[in-house]
Coordinates of C-alpha atoms in Angstrom, one line a residue:
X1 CA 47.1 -221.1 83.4
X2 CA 45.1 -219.6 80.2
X3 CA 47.4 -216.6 80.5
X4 CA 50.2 -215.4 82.2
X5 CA 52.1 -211.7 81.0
X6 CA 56.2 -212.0 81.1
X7 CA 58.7 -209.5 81.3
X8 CA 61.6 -209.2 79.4
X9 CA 64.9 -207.6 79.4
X10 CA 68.1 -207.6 77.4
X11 CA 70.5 -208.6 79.8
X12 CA 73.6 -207.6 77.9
X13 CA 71.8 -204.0 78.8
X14 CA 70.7 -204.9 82.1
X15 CA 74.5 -205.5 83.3
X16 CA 76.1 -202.4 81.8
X17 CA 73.5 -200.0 83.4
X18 CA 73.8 -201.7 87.2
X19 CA 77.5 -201.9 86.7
X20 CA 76.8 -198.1 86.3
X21 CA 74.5 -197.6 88.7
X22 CA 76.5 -199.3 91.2
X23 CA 79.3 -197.4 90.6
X24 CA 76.7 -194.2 91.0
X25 CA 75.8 -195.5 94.6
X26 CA 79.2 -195.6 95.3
X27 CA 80.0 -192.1 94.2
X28 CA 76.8 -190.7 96.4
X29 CA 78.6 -191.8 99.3
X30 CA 76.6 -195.4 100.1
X31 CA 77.9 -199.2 100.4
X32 CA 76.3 -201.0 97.5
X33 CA 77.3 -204.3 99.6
X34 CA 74.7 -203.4 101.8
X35 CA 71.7 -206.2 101.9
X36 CA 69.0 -203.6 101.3
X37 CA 71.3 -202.6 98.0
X38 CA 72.6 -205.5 97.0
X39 CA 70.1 -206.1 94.2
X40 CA 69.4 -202.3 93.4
X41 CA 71.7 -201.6 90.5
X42 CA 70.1 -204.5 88.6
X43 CA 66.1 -203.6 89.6
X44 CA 66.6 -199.9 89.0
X45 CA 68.5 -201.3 85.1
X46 CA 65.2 -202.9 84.7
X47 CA 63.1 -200.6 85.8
X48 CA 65.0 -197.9 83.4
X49 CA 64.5 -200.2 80.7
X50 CA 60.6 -200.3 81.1
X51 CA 60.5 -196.4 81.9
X52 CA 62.1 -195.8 78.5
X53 CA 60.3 -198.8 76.8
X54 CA 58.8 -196.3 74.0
X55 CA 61.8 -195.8 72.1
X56 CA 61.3 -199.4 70.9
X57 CA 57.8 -198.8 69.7
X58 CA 56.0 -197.2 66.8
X59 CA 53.4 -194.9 67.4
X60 CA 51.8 -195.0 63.9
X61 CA 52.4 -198.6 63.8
X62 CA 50.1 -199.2 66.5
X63 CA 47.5 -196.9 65.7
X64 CA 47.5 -198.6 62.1
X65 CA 46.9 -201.8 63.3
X66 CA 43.4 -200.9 64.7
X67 CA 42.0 -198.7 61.5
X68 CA 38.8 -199.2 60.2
X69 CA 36.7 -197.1 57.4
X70 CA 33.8 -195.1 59.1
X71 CA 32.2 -192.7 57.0
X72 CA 31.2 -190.6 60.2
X73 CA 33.3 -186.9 60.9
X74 CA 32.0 -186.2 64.6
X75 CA 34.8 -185.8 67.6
X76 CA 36.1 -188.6 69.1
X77 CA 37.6 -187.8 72.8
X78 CA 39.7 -189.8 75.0
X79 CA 40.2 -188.5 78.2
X80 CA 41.7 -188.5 81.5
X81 CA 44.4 -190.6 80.3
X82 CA 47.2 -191.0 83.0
X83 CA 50.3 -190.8 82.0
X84 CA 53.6 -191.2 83.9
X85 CA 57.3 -189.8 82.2
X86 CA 60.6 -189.2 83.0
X87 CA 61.9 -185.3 82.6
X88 CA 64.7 -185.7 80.5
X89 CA 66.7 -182.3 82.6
X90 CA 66.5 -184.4 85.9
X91 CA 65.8 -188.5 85.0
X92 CA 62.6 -187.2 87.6
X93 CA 59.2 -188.4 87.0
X94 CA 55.9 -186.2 86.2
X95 CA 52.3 -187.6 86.3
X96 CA 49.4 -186.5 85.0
X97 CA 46.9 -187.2 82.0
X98 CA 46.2 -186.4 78.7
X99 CA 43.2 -185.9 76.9
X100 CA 43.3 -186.7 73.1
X101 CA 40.4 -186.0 70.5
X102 CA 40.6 -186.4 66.7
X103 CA 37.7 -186.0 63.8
X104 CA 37.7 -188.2 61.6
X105 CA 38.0 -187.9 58.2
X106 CA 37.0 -191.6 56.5
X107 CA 38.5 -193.7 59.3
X108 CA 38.9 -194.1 62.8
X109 CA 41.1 -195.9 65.4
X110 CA 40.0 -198.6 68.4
X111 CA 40.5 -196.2 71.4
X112 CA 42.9 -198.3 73.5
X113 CA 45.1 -197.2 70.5
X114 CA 45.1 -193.6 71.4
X115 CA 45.7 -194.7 75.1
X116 CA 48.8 -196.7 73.8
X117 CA 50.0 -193.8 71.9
X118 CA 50.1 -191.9 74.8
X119 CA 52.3 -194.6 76.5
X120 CA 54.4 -195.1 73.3
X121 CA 55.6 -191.2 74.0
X122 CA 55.7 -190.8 77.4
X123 CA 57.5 -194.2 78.3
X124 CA 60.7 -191.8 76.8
X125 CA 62.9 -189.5 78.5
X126 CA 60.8 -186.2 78.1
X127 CA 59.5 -182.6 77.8
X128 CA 55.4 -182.0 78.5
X129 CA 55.7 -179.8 75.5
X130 CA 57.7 -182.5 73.0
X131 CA 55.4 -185.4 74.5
X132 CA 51.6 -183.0 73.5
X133 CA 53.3 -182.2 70.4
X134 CA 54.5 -185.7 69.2
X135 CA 51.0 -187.4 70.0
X136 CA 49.2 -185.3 67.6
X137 CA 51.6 -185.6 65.4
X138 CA 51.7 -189.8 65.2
X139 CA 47.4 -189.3 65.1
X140 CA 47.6 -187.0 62.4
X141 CA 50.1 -189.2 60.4
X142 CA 48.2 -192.5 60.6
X143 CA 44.2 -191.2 60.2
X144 CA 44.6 -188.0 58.3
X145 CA 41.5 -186.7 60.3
X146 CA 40.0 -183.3 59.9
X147 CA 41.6 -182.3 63.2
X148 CA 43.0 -183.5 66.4
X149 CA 44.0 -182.1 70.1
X150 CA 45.6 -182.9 72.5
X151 CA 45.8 -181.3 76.2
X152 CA 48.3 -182.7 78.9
X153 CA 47.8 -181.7 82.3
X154 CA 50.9 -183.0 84.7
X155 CA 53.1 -182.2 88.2
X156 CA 56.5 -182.7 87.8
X157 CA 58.5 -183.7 90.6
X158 CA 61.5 -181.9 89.1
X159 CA 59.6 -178.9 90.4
X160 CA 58.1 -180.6 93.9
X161 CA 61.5 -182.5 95.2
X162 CA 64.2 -179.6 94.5
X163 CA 64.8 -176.1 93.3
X164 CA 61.7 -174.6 93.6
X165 CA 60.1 -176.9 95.7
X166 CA 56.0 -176.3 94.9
X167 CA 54.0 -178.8 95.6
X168 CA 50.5 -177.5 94.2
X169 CA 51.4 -176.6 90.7
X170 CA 50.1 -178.0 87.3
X171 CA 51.7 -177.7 83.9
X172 CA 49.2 -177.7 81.0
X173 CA 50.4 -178.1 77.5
X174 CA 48.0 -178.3 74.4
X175 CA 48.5 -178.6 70.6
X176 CA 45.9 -178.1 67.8
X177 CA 45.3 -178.8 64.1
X178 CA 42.8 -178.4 61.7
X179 CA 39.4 -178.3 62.5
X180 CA 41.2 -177.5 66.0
X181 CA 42.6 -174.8 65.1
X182 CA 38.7 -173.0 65.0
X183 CA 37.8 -171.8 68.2
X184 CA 34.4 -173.0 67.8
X185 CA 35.6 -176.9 67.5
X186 CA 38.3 -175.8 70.3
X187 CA 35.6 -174.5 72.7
X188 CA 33.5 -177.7 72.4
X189 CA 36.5 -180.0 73.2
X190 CA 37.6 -177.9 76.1
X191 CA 34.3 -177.4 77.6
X192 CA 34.2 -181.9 77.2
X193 CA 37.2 -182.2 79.1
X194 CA 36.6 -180.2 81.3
X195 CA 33.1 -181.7 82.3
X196 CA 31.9 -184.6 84.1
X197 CA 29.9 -186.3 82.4
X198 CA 29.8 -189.9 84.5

C-alpha cells in the first residue's frame, strides 16, 4: 500500500483518562461492565486526545513552513472553513467555519496553511472569541502582512442541548488589524464572504 495514515496515542494518557471516565459513568448512575460500555472509557480517552490535539502544535510553525516571497499586496481569502471545537464552560462541541484573509506584505503562505491554523486552535478547549482572536494573531506573527481578518460564524450545542435550549442561533465573532481596520478594506472582505461566487 503507497500510503496508509496511523493514529497515535500516548497510552500512559489514554489509561488515566478512561480510568477517569469510567469512574464518571459510574457516578452518572450507569454499569460500565455493560458490553455496549465496555470499551467506552478508552475510545472517548482517544477521542479527547484528538479533540484537544492543538495544544501539541504550533501555529506559526506551520504557517512558516509554507512561506514564500511574493512581491504582490492584494487580499488573500480563505473561506468557509469548517471548524469543529470544544466549549471549554461545558467540554460541548460548536461547529461552524471561519473565514480568514490576510494582505500581504512581501510574502505569502500555501493556503492549506491557513486551513491548518484554524485546526491548530480550535482542536483546544475553547471560546469563539479566544479562537477569532488567536488565528489572527499566529497570521500576523509569521507574515507580518499589511492586514488580516478573521470572521467565525458557529452553533454551539452548549446553547442547543441545555439551558437555553435554541436551536436556530449563530454566534459570529470577528477580529481586525491593519489595513482591516479601514472600513473600506473591511467592506470588500465582508461583501467576499458573504458572496457566492462558485
Amino acid at each position: 500500500m503507497a500510503y496508509t495514515k496511523q493514529e497515535s496515542y500516548d497510552q500512559d494518557v489514554t489509561d488515566a483518562l478512561a480510568s477517569h471516565y469510567k469512574s464518571a459513568l459510574s457516578l452518572l448512575g450507569e454499569d460500565p461492565e455493560r458490553e455496549g460500555l465496555l470499551k467506552t472509557p478508552d475510545r472517548l480517552a482517544k477521542a479527547m486526545q484528538y479533540l484537544t490535539q492543538g495544544y501539541q502544535m504550533d501555529a506559526v510553525e506551520i504557517l512558516n513552513s509554507a512561506k514564500f516571497h511574493e512581491p504582490i499586496s492584494e487580499m488573500v481569502i480563505v473561506k468557509d472553513i469548517e471548524l469543529y471545537s470544544l466549549c471549554e464552560h461545558h467540554l460541548l462541541p460548536f461547529i461552524g467555519k471561519a473565514h480568514v484573509a490576510y494582505i500581504p506584505n512581501g510574502w505569502i503562505t500555501g493556503l492549506s496553511k491557513v486551513a491548518r491554523v484554524v485546526d491548530v486552535f480550535s482542536h483546544r478547549l475553547q471560546v469563539q472569541e479566544r479562537l477569532t482572536v488567536q488565528i489572527l494573531e499566529a497570521i500576523k506573527e509569521a507574515l507580518n502582512p499589511l492586514g488580516v481578518a478573521v470572521v467565525i460564524e458557529a452553533k454551539h450545542l452548549c446553547m442547543m442541548m441545555r439551558g437555553v435550549a435554541k436551536q436556530n442561533s449563530y454566534t459570529t465573532t470577528s477580529s481586525f488589524d491593519g489595513e482591516f481596520e479601514n472600513d473600506r478594506t473591511r467592506s470588500e472582505f465582508m461583501k467576499l464572504i458573504s458572496a457566492n461566487l462558485h
